[in-house]
XYZ file of C-alpha atoms in Angstrom:
431
model
C 0.000 0.000 0.000
C 1.362 3.440 0.892
C 4.567 2.096 2.401
C 5.189 -0.122 -0.616
C 4.956 2.916 -2.886
C 7.312 4.796 -0.580
C 9.802 2.016 -1.060
C 9.900 3.006 -4.705
C 11.159 6.403 -3.657
C 13.991 4.913 -1.654
C 15.062 2.711 -4.553
C 14.347 5.199 -7.330
C 16.647 4.929 -10.304
C 18.044 8.348 -11.196
C 18.203 7.397 -14.867
C 14.438 7.155 -15.462
C 13.514 7.645 -19.105
C 11.983 11.097 -18.962
C 12.636 13.891 -21.470
C 16.038 15.528 -21.359
C 14.409 18.956 -21.255
C 12.408 18.241 -18.113
C 12.990 20.889 -15.480
C 16.689 20.831 -14.700
C 15.910 21.798 -11.135
C 14.135 18.494 -10.524
C 16.655 16.405 -12.407
C 19.589 17.968 -10.572
C 17.820 17.496 -7.274
C 17.133 13.838 -8.043
C 20.723 13.155 -9.136
C 22.314 14.955 -6.212
C 20.050 13.744 -3.444
C 17.638 10.824 -3.959
C 14.310 11.225 -2.198
C 14.452 10.277 1.440
C 12.179 9.714 4.366
C 11.170 13.300 5.004
C 7.883 13.102 6.886
C 5.162 13.776 4.308
C 2.561 15.396 6.564
C 3.830 16.655 9.934
C 0.706 18.777 10.380
C -1.850 15.976 9.954
C -4.746 16.229 12.393
C -5.928 13.396 14.603
C -8.282 12.035 11.961
C -5.475 11.900 9.437
C -3.254 10.058 11.909
C -5.863 7.289 12.053
C -5.484 7.103 8.277
C -1.706 6.876 8.390
C 0.153 4.167 6.482
C 0.391 0.922 8.394
C -2.768 1.604 10.432
C -5.495 -0.871 9.541
C -8.908 0.837 9.377
C -11.952 -0.805 10.967
C -14.606 -2.528 8.877
C -18.330 -2.292 9.615
C -20.380 -4.000 6.921
C -23.668 -2.340 7.839
C -22.190 1.155 7.937
C -20.022 0.789 4.838
C -22.430 -0.982 2.481
C -23.318 1.083 -0.591
C -26.659 0.043 -2.006
C -27.257 -0.420 -5.703
C -30.838 -1.581 -5.128
C -34.238 0.087 -4.646
C -33.956 3.856 -4.844
C -30.293 3.387 -5.698
C -30.829 0.870 -8.489
C -28.959 1.584 -11.707
C -30.738 3.881 -14.167
C -29.040 4.518 -17.480
C -28.661 8.175 -18.461
C -31.134 9.630 -20.929
C -30.282 11.840 -23.902
C -30.426 15.020 -21.799
C -28.537 13.658 -18.794
C -24.922 14.691 -18.314
C -22.075 12.221 -17.878
C -18.405 13.142 -18.144
C -14.777 12.292 -17.448
C -15.123 11.193 -13.790
C -16.281 7.565 -13.498
C -17.151 7.926 -9.817
C -19.435 10.911 -10.376
C -21.042 9.158 -13.342
C -21.778 6.091 -11.216
C -23.196 8.306 -8.457
C -25.622 9.937 -10.899
C -26.642 6.536 -12.298
C -27.486 5.294 -8.803
C -29.118 8.374 -7.291
C -26.245 9.545 -5.128
C -26.225 12.667 -7.314
C -29.134 14.089 -9.314
C -29.756 11.789 -12.267
C -29.458 14.641 -14.760
C -25.794 15.022 -13.761
C -26.100 18.592 -12.477
C -25.600 19.042 -8.759
C -25.305 21.762 -6.170
C -22.251 22.139 -3.974
C -24.132 20.380 -1.179
C -25.180 17.555 -3.532
C -21.532 16.825 -4.268
C -20.449 17.051 -0.626
C -23.196 14.742 0.634
C -23.033 12.383 -2.316
C -19.289 11.743 -2.226
C -19.444 11.045 1.497
C -22.425 8.688 1.201
C -21.137 6.825 -1.849
C -17.378 6.700 -1.318
C -16.388 7.990 2.128
C -14.734 11.218 1.044
C -13.842 13.543 3.907
C -15.942 16.682 4.210
C -12.870 18.911 3.797
C -11.872 17.378 0.469
C -15.463 17.009 -0.716
C -16.185 20.660 0.076
C -13.096 21.948 -1.678
C -13.641 19.925 -4.850
C -17.334 20.855 -4.964
C -16.621 24.576 -4.603
C -13.766 24.415 -7.131
C -16.010 22.667 -9.645
C -18.793 25.200 -9.169
C -16.360 28.075 -9.742
C -14.640 26.806 -12.881
C -17.295 24.546 -14.391
C -20.593 26.039 -13.206
C -22.286 29.118 -11.775
C -20.596 29.306 -8.335
C -23.376 27.202 -6.777
C -23.666 24.121 -9.021
C -22.077 22.426 -12.001
C -22.476 19.646 -14.556
C -20.446 16.447 -14.332
C -20.532 16.373 -18.136
C -20.981 19.066 -20.748
C -22.724 22.451 -20.972
C -26.137 22.927 -19.388
C -28.296 25.949 -20.067
C -30.434 27.645 -17.489
C -27.873 28.000 -14.724
C -27.698 31.343 -12.932
C -26.851 34.325 -15.128
C -27.013 37.062 -12.484
C -23.364 36.559 -11.508
C -21.970 37.818 -14.797
C -21.331 34.582 -16.658
C -19.954 35.284 -20.120
C -21.549 32.150 -21.546
C -23.000 28.778 -20.684
C -20.885 26.946 -18.097
C -19.049 24.131 -19.832
C -19.213 21.530 -17.073
C -16.507 19.098 -16.090
C -16.044 17.911 -19.671
C -15.132 21.464 -20.699
C -12.697 22.107 -17.862
C -9.462 21.147 -19.592
C -6.400 22.400 -17.697
C -8.704 24.049 -15.171
C -9.945 20.870 -13.472
C -9.539 17.979 -15.908
C -6.104 17.558 -17.478
C -3.791 15.446 -19.605
C -2.246 12.151 -18.407
C -5.577 10.656 -17.355
C -5.546 6.967 -16.441
C -8.253 6.053 -18.972
C -9.295 9.244 -20.795
C -7.343 10.604 -23.728
C -5.500 13.920 -23.880
C -7.823 16.568 -25.299
C -5.604 17.805 -28.132
C -4.645 14.299 -29.179
C -8.127 12.723 -29.190
C -10.486 15.690 -29.564
C -12.267 14.898 -26.301
C -11.235 14.366 -22.708
C -14.248 12.484 -21.340
C -14.485 9.165 -23.193
C -12.620 6.060 -22.078
C -9.828 5.039 -24.416
C -10.198 1.282 -24.265
C -6.504 0.699 -24.971
C -5.600 2.702 -21.852
C -8.143 0.864 -19.724
C -6.880 -2.472 -21.036
C -3.290 -1.558 -20.146
C -4.306 -0.710 -16.575
C -6.431 -3.848 -16.303
C -3.553 -6.013 -17.520
C -1.201 -4.544 -14.911
C -3.738 -5.386 -12.216
C -4.024 -8.959 -13.455
C -0.257 -9.347 -13.329
C -0.445 -8.103 -9.729
C -2.715 -10.933 -8.632
C -5.963 -9.313 -9.834
C -5.287 -6.247 -7.710
C -5.023 -2.638 -8.881
C -3.205 -0.979 -5.982
C -1.168 2.201 -5.580
C 2.006 0.541 -6.858
C 0.237 -0.455 -10.070
C -1.315 2.985 -10.479
C 1.910 4.878 -9.824
C 3.819 2.785 -12.345
C 1.113 3.228 -14.953
C 1.025 6.964 -14.293
C 4.709 7.079 -15.277
C 3.800 5.334 -18.523
C 0.904 7.669 -19.248
C 3.027 10.742 -18.541
C 5.592 9.541 -21.040
C 2.881 8.731 -23.595
C 1.626 12.315 -23.379
C 5.157 13.616 -23.875
C 5.649 11.285 -26.850
C 2.311 11.838 -28.593
C 0.702 15.161 -27.594
C 2.455 18.337 -28.814
C 0.047 20.374 -26.630
C 0.653 18.355 -23.466
C 0.620 20.747 -20.505
C 1.038 19.750 -16.870
C -0.978 22.608 -15.400
C -0.731 23.926 -11.827
C -4.058 22.554 -10.559
C -5.069 19.872 -13.054
C -1.522 18.488 -13.198
C -0.142 18.932 -9.691
C -3.318 18.542 -7.592
C -6.132 16.972 -9.629
C -3.933 14.446 -11.449
C -2.547 12.715 -8.335
C -6.066 12.808 -6.923
C -7.481 11.133 -10.029
C -4.864 8.390 -9.845
C -5.069 7.759 -6.102
C -8.893 7.962 -6.070
C -9.072 4.836 -8.249
C -7.696 2.685 -5.467
C -8.683 4.766 -2.458
C -12.347 4.989 -3.456
C -13.098 2.129 -5.868
C -11.400 -0.668 -3.917
C -13.992 -2.875 -2.230
C -13.591 -2.952 1.558
C -14.126 -6.104 3.608
C -13.081 -7.694 6.893
C -10.347 -9.478 4.931
C -9.315 -6.317 3.069
C -10.356 -3.341 5.240
C -8.155 -0.992 3.176
C -9.777 -2.354 0.045
C -9.142 -4.709 -2.864
C -9.681 -3.441 -6.400
C -10.201 -6.400 -8.711
C -10.569 -6.305 -12.460
C -14.312 -6.951 -12.277
C -14.872 -4.052 -9.890
C -12.726 -1.799 -12.072
C -14.779 -2.759 -15.153
C -18.024 -1.894 -13.390
C -16.834 1.579 -12.391
C -15.539 2.256 -15.911
C -18.569 0.946 -17.817
C -16.571 -1.820 -19.454
C -17.920 -5.224 -20.478
C -16.391 -8.197 -22.225
C -13.219 -10.122 -21.559
C -9.637 -8.931 -21.883
C -8.509 -7.795 -24.383
C -11.840 -7.582 -26.239
C -13.418 -4.960 -24.014
C -16.501 -2.929 -24.911
C -17.078 0.566 -23.495
C -20.608 1.937 -23.091
C -20.328 5.685 -22.389
C -22.072 6.875 -19.260
C -23.073 3.479 -17.852
C -20.688 3.421 -14.884
C -22.138 1.410 -12.002
C -21.586 0.428 -8.378
C -20.888 -3.318 -8.170
C -23.004 -5.707 -6.131
C -21.948 -6.190 -2.515
C -19.625 -3.203 -2.569
C -18.427 -1.403 0.560
C -16.969 2.092 0.879
C -14.415 3.533 3.332
C -15.173 3.378 7.051
C -16.284 6.662 8.636
C -13.150 6.592 10.804
C -11.095 6.343 7.620
C -12.733 8.931 5.352
C -10.324 10.248 2.733
C -9.344 13.800 3.658
C -7.046 16.511 2.304
C -4.113 15.466 4.562
C -4.569 11.914 3.295
C -4.454 13.144 -0.324
C -1.373 15.211 0.519
C 0.322 12.060 1.820
C -0.515 10.055 -1.286
C 0.596 12.905 -3.557
C 3.890 13.204 -1.709
C 4.597 9.498 -1.952
C 4.057 9.548 -5.721
C 6.215 12.656 -6.073
C 9.000 11.209 -3.910
C 9.242 8.343 -6.361
C 8.750 10.537 -9.428
C 9.420 14.272 -8.853
C 8.628 14.838 -12.523
C 4.928 14.718 -11.603
C 5.375 18.121 -9.919
C 6.978 19.705 -12.954
C 4.604 22.399 -14.191
C 5.287 22.738 -17.905
C 4.754 20.790 -21.090
C 5.559 20.234 -24.717
C 6.290 23.378 -26.690
C 4.324 22.617 -29.861
C 6.081 19.433 -30.901
C 6.161 16.014 -29.313
C 9.072 15.117 -27.038
C 9.843 18.751 -26.234
C 8.704 18.702 -22.608
C 10.240 21.653 -20.760
C 9.532 22.069 -17.098
C 9.389 25.407 -15.285
C 11.831 25.773 -12.424
C 9.594 26.304 -9.371
C 11.986 28.949 -8.063
C 11.609 30.983 -11.258
C 7.831 30.575 -11.220
C 7.315 31.482 -7.555
C 10.119 33.959 -6.899
C 11.963 31.455 -4.745
C 9.058 30.589 -2.418
C 9.091 27.034 -3.772
C 12.349 25.460 -4.935
C 13.657 22.053 -5.902
C 15.102 21.864 -2.394
C 11.844 22.415 -0.495
C 9.061 21.244 -2.799
C 9.180 17.670 -1.480
C 9.305 18.752 2.164
C 6.277 18.601 4.425
C 3.075 19.217 2.489
C 4.730 21.540 -0.016
C 3.847 19.423 -3.050
C 0.089 19.866 -2.696
C 0.550 23.419 -1.357
C 2.474 24.246 -4.532
C -0.366 23.170 -6.802
C -3.120 24.791 -4.752
C -1.355 28.133 -4.343
C -0.324 28.240 -7.998
C -3.946 27.673 -9.006
C -5.044 30.656 -6.919
C -2.456 32.912 -8.519
C -3.293 31.609 -11.995
C -7.064 31.917 -11.468
C -7.679 35.532 -12.600
C -6.471 34.756 -16.121
C -8.647 31.645 -16.337
C -11.722 33.218 -14.744
C -11.614 36.311 -16.933
C -12.828 34.164 -19.810
C -15.755 32.889 -17.764
C -17.074 35.894 -15.798
C -17.507 39.573 -16.593
C -16.626 40.339 -12.968
C -14.296 37.787 -11.413
C -14.349 39.159 -7.858
C -16.982 36.754 -6.484
C -15.293 33.786 -8.104
C -11.794 34.689 -6.926
C -13.090 35.409 -3.413
C -14.815 32.020 -3.319
C -11.688 30.280 -4.619
C -9.446 32.078 -2.134
C -11.698 31.039 0.743
C -11.803 27.431 -0.472
C -8.022 27.196 -0.862
C -7.415 28.834 2.527
C -9.649 26.214 4.129
C -8.009 23.418 2.151
C -4.498 24.454 3.192
C -5.351 25.276 6.804
C -3.014 23.275 9.006
C -0.806 22.094 6.138
C 1.932 24.624 6.907
C 2.048 26.032 3.364
C 4.575 28.761 2.516
C 2.960 32.088 1.607
C 2.817 32.701 -2.135
C 1.592 36.157 -3.173
C 2.420 36.175 -6.882
C 3.828 34.089 -9.697
C 5.624 34.852 -12.950
C 2.846 34.023 -15.429
C 5.111 34.805 -18.370
C 6.637 31.390 -17.715
C 3.489 29.801 -19.228
C 3.912 31.561 -22.580
C 6.013 28.837 -24.197
C 3.282 26.214 -24.000
C 0.529 26.069 -26.642
C -1.395 23.706 -24.379
C -1.855 26.764 -22.148
C -1.842 29.697 -24.564
C -4.101 28.183 -27.240
C -6.797 26.869 -24.889
C -10.143 28.641 -25.320
C -12.462 29.632 -22.483
C -14.861 26.825 -23.472
C -12.155 24.233 -22.836
C -11.320 23.480 -26.452
C -8.400 24.194 -28.778
């Protein structure tokens, strides 16, 4: 589990096959001083300590059972129902843990993710508010594409594009199963070849998709984006915060809990259900929008809900093994031209290659960069961005409370100018 991934960091090979133009700051840091056992989260609260690696969570079948019967029986989406790039949210809408039309309020997302998966209220609240700001009308958003009729009194410049239109704001490149937007023309449909590759790795691991499997496949997917997507951009939020969340959520939320496996076991059959995949390997069939909760499936225990400190720990462990994941930057218009931005140059020395893997700085880096980047992104969505930036600032302050984040007051946005994945992206989330 978490410790086994950490062991990757201690044995990390400094000659990993990543692009030669990747941020020299990270490469030099890796070569000079391999990642060590710096405590990932010294500021974790008492709840987070109960979630620490090596601590076995309790299992309570009655409390953790997630029904897919009765009022929560599967209902396929209709032609006007929204489904998008997040398999968990799609499954929630199909089973009544979110509104079936795929458009939910902030409170719908907070309550639904707790009831269906055991997400901590801090993380659920932050993600719900962030989604409403960038993908909706500050109070609600679509888990799929654009929906008319949302509030217009807040100065929206157009119809909110939903999660499917949030490229490099929320959704990003290097998805486990979705394709890169520029490469495939959409970012919300499963690419069966990617799913099959992940499934195969799980089968080779004893029919278990765990964090080791996911971390190793994330390395592969990162390299595939570098090799094949000239517009690949590892953005501050979607790359540094949302990407590790997307990868860790697969195991942390989809794994089926039991008395035998209280931390969860994610088998190939469970993975197929959550990704709307039928058929046998390698002849899989994908039915868009039909993600479903498996029978006899159990979520996280209430004493082990997945919180922001827990995500910070998982993100740090992945980054200790592969610091490249933290490298904001991308290809510069051609494949295999990945150039990372030195964090010191981007943040005026607040974050550096020396401190970015200390404490909770990895997740702090992504969150604080997203706040500084937000005015440019929001100006294409709102005529007056004050309410949106105020809401985002409040959400990020709450998310980072107790994490011990350095104070970042400004960034050098000119550093983003070399990347067409950033400069050519339209406000509606397309190129």
